[in-house]
Coordinates of C-alpha atoms in Angstrom, one line a residue:
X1 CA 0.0 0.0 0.0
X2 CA 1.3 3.1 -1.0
X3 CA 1.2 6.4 1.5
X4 CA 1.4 10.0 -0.3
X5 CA 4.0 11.9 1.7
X6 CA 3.0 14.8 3.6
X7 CA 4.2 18.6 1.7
X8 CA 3.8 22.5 3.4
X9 CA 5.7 24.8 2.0
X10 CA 6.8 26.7 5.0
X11 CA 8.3 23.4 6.4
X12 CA 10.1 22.8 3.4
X13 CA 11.3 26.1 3.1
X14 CA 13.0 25.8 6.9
X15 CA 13.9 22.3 6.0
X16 CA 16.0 23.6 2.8
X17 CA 17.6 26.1 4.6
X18 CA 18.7 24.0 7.2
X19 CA 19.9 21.7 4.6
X20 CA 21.5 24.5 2.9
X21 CA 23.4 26.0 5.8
X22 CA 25.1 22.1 6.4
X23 CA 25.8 21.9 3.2
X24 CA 27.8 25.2 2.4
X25 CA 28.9 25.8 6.0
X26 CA 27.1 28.8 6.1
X27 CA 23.8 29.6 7.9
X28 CA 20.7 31.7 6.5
X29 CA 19.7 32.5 10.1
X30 CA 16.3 33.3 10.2
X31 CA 17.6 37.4 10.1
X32 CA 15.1 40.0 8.6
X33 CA 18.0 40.9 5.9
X34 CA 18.5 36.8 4.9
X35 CA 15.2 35.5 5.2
X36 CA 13.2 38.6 3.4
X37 CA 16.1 39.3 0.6
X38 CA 15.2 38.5 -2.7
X39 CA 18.1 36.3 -3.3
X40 CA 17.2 34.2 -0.9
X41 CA 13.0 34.1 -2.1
X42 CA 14.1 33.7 -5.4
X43 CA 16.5 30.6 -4.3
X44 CA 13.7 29.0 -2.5
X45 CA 11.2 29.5 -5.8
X46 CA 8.8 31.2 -2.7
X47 CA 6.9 34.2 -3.0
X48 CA 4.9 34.0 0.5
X49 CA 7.7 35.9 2.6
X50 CA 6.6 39.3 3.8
X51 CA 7.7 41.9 1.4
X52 CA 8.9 44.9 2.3
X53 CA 7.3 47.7 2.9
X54 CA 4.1 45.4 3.2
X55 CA 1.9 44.6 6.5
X56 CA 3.4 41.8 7.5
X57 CA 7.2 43.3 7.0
X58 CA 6.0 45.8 10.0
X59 CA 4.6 43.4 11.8
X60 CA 8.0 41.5 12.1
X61 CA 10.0 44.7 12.3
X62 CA 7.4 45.7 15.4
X63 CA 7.9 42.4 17.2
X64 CA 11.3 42.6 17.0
X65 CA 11.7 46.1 18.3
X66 CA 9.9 44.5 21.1
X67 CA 11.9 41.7 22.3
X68 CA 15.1 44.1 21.7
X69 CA 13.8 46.8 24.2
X70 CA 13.0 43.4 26.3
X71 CA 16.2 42.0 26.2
X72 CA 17.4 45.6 27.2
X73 CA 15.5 46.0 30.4
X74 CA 16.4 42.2 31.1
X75 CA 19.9 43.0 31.0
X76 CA 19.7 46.0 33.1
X77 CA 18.3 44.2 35.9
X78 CA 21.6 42.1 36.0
X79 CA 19.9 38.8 34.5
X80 CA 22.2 36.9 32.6
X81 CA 21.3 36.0 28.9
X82 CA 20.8 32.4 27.8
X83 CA 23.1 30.3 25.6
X84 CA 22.2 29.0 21.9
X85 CA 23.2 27.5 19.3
X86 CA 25.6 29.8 16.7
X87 CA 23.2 29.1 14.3
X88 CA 20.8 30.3 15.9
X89 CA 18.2 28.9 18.5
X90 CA 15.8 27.6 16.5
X91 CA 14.8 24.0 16.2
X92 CA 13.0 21.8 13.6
X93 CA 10.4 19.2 13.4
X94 CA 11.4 16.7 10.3
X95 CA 8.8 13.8 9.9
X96 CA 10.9 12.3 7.3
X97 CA 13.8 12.0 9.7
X98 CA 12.2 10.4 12.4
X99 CA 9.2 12.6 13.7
X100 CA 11.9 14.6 16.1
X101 CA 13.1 17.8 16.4
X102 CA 16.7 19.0 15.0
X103 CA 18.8 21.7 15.5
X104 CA 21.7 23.5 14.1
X105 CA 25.1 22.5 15.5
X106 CA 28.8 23.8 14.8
X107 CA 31.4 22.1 16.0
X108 CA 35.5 21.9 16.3
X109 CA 38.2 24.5 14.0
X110 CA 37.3 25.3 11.2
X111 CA 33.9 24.1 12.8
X112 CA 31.5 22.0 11.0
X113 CA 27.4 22.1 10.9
X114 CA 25.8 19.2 11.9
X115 CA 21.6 18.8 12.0
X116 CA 21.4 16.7 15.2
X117 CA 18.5 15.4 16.9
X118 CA 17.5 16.6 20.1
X119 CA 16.9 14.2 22.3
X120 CA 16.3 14.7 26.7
X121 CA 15.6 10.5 27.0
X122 CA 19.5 10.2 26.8
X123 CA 22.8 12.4 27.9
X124 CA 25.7 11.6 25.1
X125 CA 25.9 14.0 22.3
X126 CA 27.8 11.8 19.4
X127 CA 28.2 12.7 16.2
X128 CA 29.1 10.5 12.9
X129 CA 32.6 10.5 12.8
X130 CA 35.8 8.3 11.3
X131 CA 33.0 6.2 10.1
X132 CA 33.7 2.3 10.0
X133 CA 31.9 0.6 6.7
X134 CA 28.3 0.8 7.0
X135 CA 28.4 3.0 10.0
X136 CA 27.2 6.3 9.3
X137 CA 24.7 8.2 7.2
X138 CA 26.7 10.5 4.8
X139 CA 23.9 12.1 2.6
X140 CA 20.1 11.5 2.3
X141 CA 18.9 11.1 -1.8
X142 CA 15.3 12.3 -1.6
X143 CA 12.5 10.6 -4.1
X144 CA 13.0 13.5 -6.5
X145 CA 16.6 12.9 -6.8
X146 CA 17.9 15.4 -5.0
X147 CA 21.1 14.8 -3.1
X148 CA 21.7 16.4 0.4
X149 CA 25.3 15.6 1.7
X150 CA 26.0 15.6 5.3
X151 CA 29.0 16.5 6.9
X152 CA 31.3 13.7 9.1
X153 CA 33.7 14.8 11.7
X154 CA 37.0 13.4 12.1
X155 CA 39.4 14.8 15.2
X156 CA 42.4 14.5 12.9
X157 CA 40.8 17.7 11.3
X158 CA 39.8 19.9 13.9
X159 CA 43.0 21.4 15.4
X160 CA 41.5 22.4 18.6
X161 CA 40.4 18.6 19.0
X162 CA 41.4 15.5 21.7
X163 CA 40.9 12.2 22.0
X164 CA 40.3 11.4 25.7
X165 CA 42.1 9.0 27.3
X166 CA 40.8 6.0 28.9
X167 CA 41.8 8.0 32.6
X168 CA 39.2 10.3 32.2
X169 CA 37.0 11.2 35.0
X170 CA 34.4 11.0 32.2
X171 CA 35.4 7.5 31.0
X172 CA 34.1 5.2 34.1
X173 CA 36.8 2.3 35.2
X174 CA 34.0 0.5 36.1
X175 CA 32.4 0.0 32.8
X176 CA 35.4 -0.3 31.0
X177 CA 35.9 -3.0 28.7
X178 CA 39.2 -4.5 28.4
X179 CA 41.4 -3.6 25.3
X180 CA 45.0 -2.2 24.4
X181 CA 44.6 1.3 23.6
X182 CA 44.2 4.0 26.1
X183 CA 41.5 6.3 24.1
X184 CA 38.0 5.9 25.9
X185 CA 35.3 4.4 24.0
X186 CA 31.9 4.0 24.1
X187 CA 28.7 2.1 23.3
X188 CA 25.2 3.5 24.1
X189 CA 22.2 1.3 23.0
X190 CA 18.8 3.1 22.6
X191 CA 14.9 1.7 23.5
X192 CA 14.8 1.5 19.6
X193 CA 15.2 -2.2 18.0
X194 CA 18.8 -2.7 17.5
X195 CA 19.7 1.0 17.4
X196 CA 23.2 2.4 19.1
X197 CA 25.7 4.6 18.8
X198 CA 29.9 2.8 19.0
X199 CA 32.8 5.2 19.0
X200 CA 35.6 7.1 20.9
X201 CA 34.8 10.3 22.9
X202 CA 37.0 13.7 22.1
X203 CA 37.1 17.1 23.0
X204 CA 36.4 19.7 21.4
X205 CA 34.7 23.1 20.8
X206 CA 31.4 23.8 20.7
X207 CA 29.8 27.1 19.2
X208 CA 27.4 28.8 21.2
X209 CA 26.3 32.5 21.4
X210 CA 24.2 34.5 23.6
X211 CA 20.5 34.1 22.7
X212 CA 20.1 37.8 23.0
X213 CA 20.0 40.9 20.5
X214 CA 24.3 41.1 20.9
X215 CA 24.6 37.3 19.8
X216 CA 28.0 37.1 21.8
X217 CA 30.4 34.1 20.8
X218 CA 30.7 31.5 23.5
X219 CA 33.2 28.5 22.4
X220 CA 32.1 25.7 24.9
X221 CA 34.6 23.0 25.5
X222 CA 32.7 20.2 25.4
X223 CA 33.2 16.1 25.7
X224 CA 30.7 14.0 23.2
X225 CA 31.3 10.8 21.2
X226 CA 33.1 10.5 17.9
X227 CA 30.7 7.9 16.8
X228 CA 31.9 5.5 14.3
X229 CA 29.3 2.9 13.9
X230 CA 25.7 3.2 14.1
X231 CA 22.7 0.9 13.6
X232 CA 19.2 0.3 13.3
X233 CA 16.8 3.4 13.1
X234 CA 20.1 5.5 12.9
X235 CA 21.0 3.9 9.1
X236 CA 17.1 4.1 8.8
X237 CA 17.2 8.0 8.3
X238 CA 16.7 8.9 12.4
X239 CA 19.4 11.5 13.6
X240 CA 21.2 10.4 10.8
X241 CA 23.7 13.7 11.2
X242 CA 24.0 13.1 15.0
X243 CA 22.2 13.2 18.5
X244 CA 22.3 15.8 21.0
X245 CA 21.7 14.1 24.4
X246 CA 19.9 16.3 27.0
X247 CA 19.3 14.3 29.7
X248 CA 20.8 15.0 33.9
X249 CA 24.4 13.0 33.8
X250 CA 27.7 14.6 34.0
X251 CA 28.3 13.7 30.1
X252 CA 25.5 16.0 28.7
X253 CA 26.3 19.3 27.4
X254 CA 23.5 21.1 30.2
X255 CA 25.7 19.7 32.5
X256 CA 28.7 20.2 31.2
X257 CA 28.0 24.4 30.4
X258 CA 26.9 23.8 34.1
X259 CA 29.8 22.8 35.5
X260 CA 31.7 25.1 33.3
X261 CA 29.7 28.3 34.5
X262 CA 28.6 29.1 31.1
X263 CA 25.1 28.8 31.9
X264 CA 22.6 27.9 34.6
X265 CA 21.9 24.1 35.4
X266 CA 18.7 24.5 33.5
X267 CA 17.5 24.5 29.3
X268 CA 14.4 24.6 27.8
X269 CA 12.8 23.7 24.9
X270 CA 9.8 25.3 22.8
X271 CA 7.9 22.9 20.4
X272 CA 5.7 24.7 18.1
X273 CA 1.9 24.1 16.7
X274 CA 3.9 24.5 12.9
X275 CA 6.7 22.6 13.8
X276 CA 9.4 25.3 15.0
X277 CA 10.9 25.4 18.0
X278 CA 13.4 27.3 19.9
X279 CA 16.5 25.7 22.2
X280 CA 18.5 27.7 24.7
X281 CA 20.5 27.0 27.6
X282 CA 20.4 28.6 31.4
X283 CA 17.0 29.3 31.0
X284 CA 15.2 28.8 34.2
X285 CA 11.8 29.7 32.7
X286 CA 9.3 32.4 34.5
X287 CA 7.2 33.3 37.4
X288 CA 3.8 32.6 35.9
X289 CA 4.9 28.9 34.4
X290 CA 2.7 25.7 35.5
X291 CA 5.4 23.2 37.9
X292 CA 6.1 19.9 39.3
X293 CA 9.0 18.3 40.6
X294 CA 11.2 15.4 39.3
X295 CA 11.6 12.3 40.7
X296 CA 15.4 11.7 40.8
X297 CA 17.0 8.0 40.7
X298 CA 20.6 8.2 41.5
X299 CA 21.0 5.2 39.8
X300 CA 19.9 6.3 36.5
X301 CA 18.3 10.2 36.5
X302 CA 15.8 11.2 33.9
X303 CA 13.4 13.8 33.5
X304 CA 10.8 11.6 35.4
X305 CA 7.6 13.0 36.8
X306 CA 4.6 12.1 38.5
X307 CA 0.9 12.4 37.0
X308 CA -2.0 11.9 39.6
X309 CA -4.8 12.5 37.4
X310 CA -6.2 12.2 34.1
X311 CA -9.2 13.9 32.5
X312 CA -10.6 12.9 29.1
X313 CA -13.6 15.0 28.3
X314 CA -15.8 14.4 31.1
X315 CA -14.5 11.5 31.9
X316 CA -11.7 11.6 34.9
X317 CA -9.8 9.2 36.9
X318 CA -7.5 9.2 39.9
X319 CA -4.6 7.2 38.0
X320 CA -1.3 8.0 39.6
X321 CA 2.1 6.8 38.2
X322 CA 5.5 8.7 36.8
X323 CA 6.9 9.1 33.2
X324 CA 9.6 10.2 31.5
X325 CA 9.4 13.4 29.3
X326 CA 11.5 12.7 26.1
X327 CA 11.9 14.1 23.1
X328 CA 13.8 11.5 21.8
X329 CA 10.7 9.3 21.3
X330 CA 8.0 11.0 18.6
X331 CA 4.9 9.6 20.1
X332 CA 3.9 8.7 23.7
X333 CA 4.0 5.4 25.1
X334 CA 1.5 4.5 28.3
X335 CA 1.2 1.3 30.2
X336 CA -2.4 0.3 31.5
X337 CA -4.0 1.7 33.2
X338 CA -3.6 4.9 31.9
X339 CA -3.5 3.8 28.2
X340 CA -6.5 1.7 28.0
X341 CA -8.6 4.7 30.3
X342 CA -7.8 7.6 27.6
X343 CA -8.0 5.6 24.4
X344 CA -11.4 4.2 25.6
X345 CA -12.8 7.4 26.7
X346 CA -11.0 9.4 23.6
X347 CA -13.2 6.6 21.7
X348 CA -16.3 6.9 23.6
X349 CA -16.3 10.9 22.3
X350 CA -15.5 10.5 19.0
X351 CA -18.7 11.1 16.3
X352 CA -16.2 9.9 13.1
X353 CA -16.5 6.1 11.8
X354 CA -13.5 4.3 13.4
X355 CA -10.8 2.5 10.8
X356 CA -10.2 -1.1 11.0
X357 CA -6.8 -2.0 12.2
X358 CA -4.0 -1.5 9.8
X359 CA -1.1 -3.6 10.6
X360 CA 0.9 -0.2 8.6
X361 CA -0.1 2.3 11.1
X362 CA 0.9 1.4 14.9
X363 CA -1.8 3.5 16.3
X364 CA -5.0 1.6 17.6
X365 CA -7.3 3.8 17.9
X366 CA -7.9 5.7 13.9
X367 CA -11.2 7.2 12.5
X368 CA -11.9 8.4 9.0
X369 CA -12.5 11.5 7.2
X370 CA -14.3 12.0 3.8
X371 CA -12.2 12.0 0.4
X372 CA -10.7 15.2 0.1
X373 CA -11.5 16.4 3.7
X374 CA -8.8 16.9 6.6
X375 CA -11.1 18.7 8.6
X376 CA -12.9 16.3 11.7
X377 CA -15.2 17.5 14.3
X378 CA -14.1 19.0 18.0
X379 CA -11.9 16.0 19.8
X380 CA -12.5 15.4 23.8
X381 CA -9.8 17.7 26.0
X382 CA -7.4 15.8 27.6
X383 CA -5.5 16.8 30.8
X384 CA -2.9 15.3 32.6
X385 CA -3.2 16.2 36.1
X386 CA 0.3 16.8 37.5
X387 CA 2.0 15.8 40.8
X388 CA 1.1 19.7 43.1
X389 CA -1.6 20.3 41.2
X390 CA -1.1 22.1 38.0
X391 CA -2.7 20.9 34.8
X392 CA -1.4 19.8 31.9
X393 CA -3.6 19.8 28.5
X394 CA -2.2 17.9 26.1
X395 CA -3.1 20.4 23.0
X396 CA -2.3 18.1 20.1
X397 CA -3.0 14.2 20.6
X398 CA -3.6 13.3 17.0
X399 CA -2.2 12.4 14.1
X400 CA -3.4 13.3 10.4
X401 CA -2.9 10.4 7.9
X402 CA -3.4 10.7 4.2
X403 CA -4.9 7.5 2.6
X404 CA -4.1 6.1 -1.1
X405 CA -7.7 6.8 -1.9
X406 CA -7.2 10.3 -1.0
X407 CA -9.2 10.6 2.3
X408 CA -7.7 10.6 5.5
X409 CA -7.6 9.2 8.7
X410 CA -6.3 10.8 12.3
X411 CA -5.5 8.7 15.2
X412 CA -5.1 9.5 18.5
X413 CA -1.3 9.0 18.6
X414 CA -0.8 7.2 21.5
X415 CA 1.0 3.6 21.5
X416 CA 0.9 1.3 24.3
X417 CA 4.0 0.6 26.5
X418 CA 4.3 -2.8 28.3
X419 CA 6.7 -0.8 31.1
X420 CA 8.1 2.6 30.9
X421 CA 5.9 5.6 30.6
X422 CA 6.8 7.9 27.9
X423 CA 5.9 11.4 27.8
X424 CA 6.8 12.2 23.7
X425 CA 6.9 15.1 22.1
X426 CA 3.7 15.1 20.6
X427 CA 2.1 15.7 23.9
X428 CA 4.9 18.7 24.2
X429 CA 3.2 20.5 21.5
X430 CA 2.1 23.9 22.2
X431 CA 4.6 24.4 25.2
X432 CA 7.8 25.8 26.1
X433 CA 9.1 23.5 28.6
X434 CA 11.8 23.8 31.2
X435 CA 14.2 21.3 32.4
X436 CA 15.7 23.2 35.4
X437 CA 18.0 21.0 36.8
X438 CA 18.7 23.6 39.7
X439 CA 15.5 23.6 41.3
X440 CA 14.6 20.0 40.2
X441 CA 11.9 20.9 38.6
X442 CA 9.9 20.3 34.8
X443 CA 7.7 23.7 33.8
X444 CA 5.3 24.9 31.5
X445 CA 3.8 27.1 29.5
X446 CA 1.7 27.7 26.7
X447 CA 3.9 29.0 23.8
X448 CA 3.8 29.4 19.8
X449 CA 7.4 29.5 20.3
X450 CA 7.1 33.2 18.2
X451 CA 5.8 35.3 20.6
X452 CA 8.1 34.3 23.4
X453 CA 11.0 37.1 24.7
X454 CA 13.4 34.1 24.8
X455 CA 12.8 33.9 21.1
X456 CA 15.5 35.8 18.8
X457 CA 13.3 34.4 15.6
X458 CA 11.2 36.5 13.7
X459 CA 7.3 35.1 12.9
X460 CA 6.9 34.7 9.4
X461 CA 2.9 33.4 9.6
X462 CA 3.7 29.9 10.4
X463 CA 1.8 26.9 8.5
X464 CA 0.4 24.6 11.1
X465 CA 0.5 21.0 9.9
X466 CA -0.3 17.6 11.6
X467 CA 0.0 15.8 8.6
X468 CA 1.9 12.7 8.7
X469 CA 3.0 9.7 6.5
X470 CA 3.7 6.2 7.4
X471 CA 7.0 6.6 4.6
X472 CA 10.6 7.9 5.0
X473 CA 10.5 9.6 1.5
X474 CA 14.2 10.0 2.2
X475 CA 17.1 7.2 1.2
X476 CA 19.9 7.2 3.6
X477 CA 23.5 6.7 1.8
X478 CA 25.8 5.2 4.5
X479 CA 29.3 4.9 4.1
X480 CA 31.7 2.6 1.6
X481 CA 34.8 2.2 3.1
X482 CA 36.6 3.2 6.5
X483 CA 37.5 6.0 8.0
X484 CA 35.7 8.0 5.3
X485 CA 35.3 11.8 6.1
X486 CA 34.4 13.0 2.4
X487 CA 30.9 15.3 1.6
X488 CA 30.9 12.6 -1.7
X489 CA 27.8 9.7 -0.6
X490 CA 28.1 6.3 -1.9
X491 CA 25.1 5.4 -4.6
X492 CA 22.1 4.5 -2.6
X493 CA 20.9 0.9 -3.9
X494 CA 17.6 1.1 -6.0
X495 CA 16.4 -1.7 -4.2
X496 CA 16.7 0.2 -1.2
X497 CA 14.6 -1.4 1.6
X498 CA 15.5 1.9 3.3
X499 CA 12.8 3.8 1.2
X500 CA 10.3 2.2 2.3
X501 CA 11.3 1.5 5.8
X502 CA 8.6 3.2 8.1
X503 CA 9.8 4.9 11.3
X504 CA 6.8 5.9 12.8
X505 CA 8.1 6.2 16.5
X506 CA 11.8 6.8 17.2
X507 CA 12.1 5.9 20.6
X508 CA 15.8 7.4 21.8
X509 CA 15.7 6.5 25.2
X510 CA 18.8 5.8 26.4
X511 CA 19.2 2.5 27.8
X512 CA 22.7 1.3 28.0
X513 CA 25.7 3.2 28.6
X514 CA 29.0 1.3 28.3
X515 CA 32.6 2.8 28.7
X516 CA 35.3 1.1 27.3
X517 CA 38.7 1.2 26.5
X518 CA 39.2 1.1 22.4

């Protein structure tokens, strides 16, 4: 059965210039003089950028005034400004590379740009690197033809790079595996079928600026993996440039700015209606944000919380259990009974004809829509009742599937978990959430990750789009031989099985770490 992939042009616009920016080692940030230039509208073939002169190009030039003269008064009561990406602070939602969010990075001298997932269900940041035969994704050949190249980092070309040694307080004796060399190595599996991430770690630096209206260079020393051999979902086209673990041990780069003094022990993240977010660092969010506490396991900390409630329409229930908040996995996974309560009361409310199961799509509970017709009637509200009180609505819990006979079908996206608890970022939409590490708390509020003072990005009438497609419309090209650090892929196979390989739920929570000495 064959799924039409899902197309907005305002996500393929920021898709293309992210693309663009890796590929030429430059970035279009998303500037008023780059992203309203007619260079750049004539590049992209687009023509529904503000012009200047019109509405809309006061509009922007209005709201940006405004968070200038914020970030002004900000600074003059002493607060220290946020960290971001040199890129820039915005982040991306990419259904064809996994249904996660991406950002920007640039890395070691001359530095590199790298589009790594963003991931708090984990705490290494790896990128491809040295790659062994078959271990990396080196460019991604769309169905068109088109052929994106992704960079690979080697140390040996980044003179401001180090191998760690297998002494490091970072490398753990304990979990060291036996071997002759003295560089530390690694191996991280993920939740994901057959999925991890095999390599050395290095030093190196990491650009960062100020996420303020100055944009002040910060080069962040930073430890993260030099990966060398990935597989499952990461061969698949998930985080095929990379992953940018998030998560509460010493190895993260929160922890590591922490520890550093380069920023507060907090981040947060913004995930948008449209698809963009924002990322910055030492943000410890603001007074009127919704709260609750995390439940810390020395053994292994995560961004765990408790839930004591839940509220489907009318329907309620006093479930309480904890879950992890991770947006590694796409969609959320809950164990009875909180699963079977909101998919039967979520059913119970819906007026739409429900779709028999389809082994293709992984969600249970689907209903159809009319040829031609996207548009369904009001869904129940859903609420997740956290532990002190505050509510949390979850403003997005469905999924929009085109059929081949051109209807569609959404689902409430929600997959059931035989253990762990998954909060995924699907039920993130909506909110700019805080992971302050400081205070031990996860907070929220309601953002269209535009409007926000922590935002540097200008709003350029955003697209919203729920549509999904059960196809990667994107081949992965992994590497030939070893050790290869060229831009040139290797020729995809026509008989790909990639192509058709259907990641619906990448599920990059970290569940192995291993140091080890190779």
């Amino acid at each position: 059965m064959a799924w039409p992939p899902p197309f907005t042009s305002f996500c393929s616009y920021l898709l293309f210039v992210f693309f663009f920016g890796l590929g030429s080692r430059i970035c279009y940030g998303f500037d008023i003089h780059h992203r309203f230039s007619d260079p750049v509208k004539g590049f992209l073939g687009l023509d529904d950028l503000p012009e200047k002169g019109s509405l809309d190009y006061y509009v922007v030039m209005a709201h940006r005034d405004r968070l200038i003269r914020a970030r002004h008064l900000a600074a003059s009561y002493g607060q220290s400004s946020p960290l971001t990406f040199a890129n820039g602070n915005d982040t991306l939602f990419i259904g064809t590379l996994g249904f996660l969010h991406y950002a920007n990075v640039s890395v070691g001298t001359p530095s590199l740009s790298f589009l790594v997932a963003l991931d708090t269900g984990s705490n290494l940041f790896w990128l491809p690197c040295d790659c062994k035969k078959d271990g990396c994704v080196t460019g991604l050949q769309t169905s068109s033809g088109i052929e994106i190249k992704l960079n690979i980092y080697s140390p040996n070309n980044s003179s401001t790079s180090e191998k760690l040694s297998s002494g490091s307080t970072l490398c753990r004796p304990s979990d060291q595996w036996s071997s002759a060399s003295s560089n530390c190595g690694y191996k991280i599996v993920y939740l994901s079928n057959n999925t991890s991430s095999t390599g050395i770690l290095v030093e190196d630096v990491l650009r960062l600026v100020t996420d303020d209206d100055q944009s002040k260079a910060v080069d962040a020393r930073i430890t993260f993996g030099c990966g060398q051999n990935q597989t499952g979902t990461f061969l698949m086209g998930a985080a095929p440039n990379g992953l940018f673990g998030l998560g509460m041990q010493d190895i993260s780069i929160p922890s590591i700015l922490a520890k550093n003094r380069l920023a507060s022990n907090s981040f947060a993240l913004c995930f948008g209606l449209d698809g963009v977010g924002r990322i910055n660092f030492g943000f410890n969010g603001s007074s009127d944000q919704s709260e609750t506490p995390f439940n810390v396991r020395q053994s292994h900390p995560s961004y765990n919380i408790s839930i004591t409630r839940i509220t489907v329409g009318s329907n309620s229930s006093e479930l309480e259990f904890s879950a992890i908040f991770d947006s590694g996995t796409a969609f959320t996974h809950l164990s009875d009974p909180a699963y079977t309560f909101i998919s039967e009361s979520f059913n119970s409310k819906v007026e739409e004809k429900r779709h028999s199961p389809d082994s293709v799509i992984p969600f249970e509970y689907c209903y159809e829509l009319r040829a031609n017709h996207s548009n369904f009637k009001k869904i129940p509200s859903m609420n997740l009742t956290m532990k002190g009180g505050d509510d949390y609505f979850v403003k997005h819990p469905t999924a929009l599937i085109p059929t081949p006979e051109g209807g569609y079908l959404y689902c409430l996206a929600l997959l059931k978990s035989e253990d762990i608890n998954i909060i995924g970022q699907n039920f993130m939409i909506g909110y700019h959430v805080v992971f302050d590490r400081e205070k031990m708390i996860l907070g929220w509020k309601d953002s269209n990750c535009y409007n926000d003072e922590s935002s540097n990005t200008l709003p350029i009438s955003p697209a919203p789009s729920s549509v999904v497609s059960p196809v990667l419309p994107v081949i992965p090209v992994t590497t030939e031989g070893n050790g290869n650090n060229s831009h040139t892929p290797a020729a995809a196979p026509s008989s790909s099985p990639v192509k058709h390989a259907p990641i619906w739920s990448c599920d990059l929570l970290c569940v192995v770490v291993v140091m080890d000495q190779s």
